[in-house]
Amino acid sequence: MLLSKLPAPAPNILAKPGRVLAYRGSGQRDPSKLASSTTDGGDEDPFQIRFPHAILAGRWELQPQHPRLPSLDDAKERVSSSARRLPHYQLFPKPLPKALTVKVYQMDHGSSPTKICKSVVDEDIISNLPEALRDKILCCLPIKEAVGTCLLSRTWRYTWGSMTELMFRRADFASGNDSADDDRRFLKFTDMFLFLHNGPILKFCLNTVANEMVSTGGHLYRWMLMLSRNKIKEIQLQTSIRDSYKVPSSFFSCDELEYVYLRACVFTSLHLPPPSKGFKQLHTLRLEYVTVEGNSLGDLVASCPNLEKLNIRGLCSQSNINIRSTKFKVLKIEGWFTHLNLHAPYLTSVWIGLELNSDTVGASTTRCNFNLSPFIASLSDVETIRFHGHILECVEREFLILKQPKLFNRLTEISLEINLGDLKEANFALCLFQHAPNLRFFKLKLISRNSMVPRVHFWESIDRDVCLFQNVEVVGLFDFTGSFAELGFLKFLLEGAPVLRKLGIIDKGLDRNVLKNLLKLRRASKDAEILILEACFPH
Amino acid sequence: MTAPTMTSRSPTSTQRSSPRSLSTARSTSSTSTAAAAPAEDLKSFDAEFVKVDRATLFDLILAANYLNIKGLLDLTCQTVADMIKDNTPEEIRKIFNIKNDFTPEEEAEVRKENQWAFE
């Protein structure tokens, strides 16, 4: 079935040194013409091998070196059996161009191997790659150059039009001249590209941060509308903070979204979709410098059943935020908020950071409603806990109460910004340590406020029999000032950590005596290395 | 090898490139588990790995696609993209042996159609 209808050539043709050429075309070939069209003008009879599979229109090289070659029949059998084992014709959806030469060489010891490579180098491999791979190569190029490939050849004329991952960077349009003119060119390019683009867009990235482009204006709304019609899966809009915009309603029609990164936008309750019509596939939501009105964030989270990762930096909210999810794995909320109610029992990583407005006079006047106790009590599989900023300070009247025998067995890393001299905060830290038997690494950024408060003998009075830091290996203490409470905690730590390896203390200028006393403290772990590093303040 | 071997340039069983790509897949996956491998070394390894002739590079792309090795596919496609970048169409055609089958009228039409991209 594999042989053509040509007369079979001499049986041991392969045994002869020299070259044997085989030609595969898409149609019937006149044998007499074959001889004249071979490049080496060999005078042996060419034989034609034709295969039914489209995929086998590749290049074949026969590299026999041994003089005792099998007969032609064996070679054909080998070719056909290996041909049957190749199933992946789907990588070549389009038929290959017709004039594809198959050259079968027999190398004798005298001929140079470069002669085989010559025909390979002459060929246009890149245009014959499967569409998916050409698309991938174009997506690695800057978008302007990707469009520029339309001039290469007829095959390439519209390849750019089916790119699936788009990245528009304002920085690529910087010409050193007038910046407003560059803005205009960038917007026009993006508009025209999306207008002429043909095919699904899976990923759309926009980056206007570098040049602080002031306003994308109405363009963003049109682009979002266009993307919502194109089965978009991933959107990253890194716009400049000064370019604040309301999230367009067409954004909520992008049903297939899986990853979203938005910056400097405003979420209001008015145009959110009902909970039944949210993003069913969304797994990661990343927001920066967003303003949230009402409980729109909570509503959005509720409408995304598969959301696993929520990362918000620079959150601005004045109202109550109520977030409940049983799917969350990673949660980070940092910003300026006054009311936060969280319930996400299956989290593995938590990061909550509260920042205060700089115009607030003294932290004592700021209060934040955060259901700290019930929230932490509900976490069972958490691995990393981080509380930064003023969250511990501002939480009203909360003493962490965790009922025994609740233990965070998987908690290995804690990072807190804490005032060890404050009773409430110190109790929080102690409670957390008591319930984390497998803690390996923790880091405290020490805040010391009013020195007028009477000294708290909290850390000295703790029962030393229970070894709290059994598995702690690395500890970092930042902004150490050597206050009474801090030294008390340090003593407590060193006496209770039998496997401590490294303790890093970054101080703000300690007294020499304090340092000496510090190093003399009794340590439970003989391998403990105390590193005292000075913080570098920018001048 | 005493018996003749057939090497096909089909994308699935590129015998020259598959061993190379398999060995690198093994080495990169083993180094990812050993966290001590510095990024610098991996970067220079990657850079050296793709210093091959074009035919082998395309073979690597096809092999990485078939074997579904994302890292290798990204690396090789980026290498090809770097060859295309910052070159005029004529230079790109020369590098990749692409035949310019546009007639002059067609080429003018394409330029006009996509004038917005060349501004």
XYZ file of C-alpha atoms in Angstrom, chain A residues 120-123 125, chain B residues 9 52-60 80 83 94-97:
21
model
C 16.956 21.905 5.748
C 18.360 25.396 6.116
C 16.833 26.526 2.863
C 13.366 25.839 4.041
C 10.105 26.243 8.714
C 11.428 15.766 10.830
C 21.607 26.127 18.387
C 21.002 26.346 14.698
C 17.566 27.382 13.598
C 16.444 23.981 12.467
C 17.166 22.501 15.885
C 15.445 25.430 17.535
C 12.251 24.731 15.645
C 12.584 21.081 16.424
C 12.790 22.034 20.084
C 12.500 33.046 18.047
C 15.181 36.999 16.351
C 16.216 36.560 5.112
C 16.689 35.040 8.562
C 13.846 32.593 8.226
C 13.888 32.022 4.484
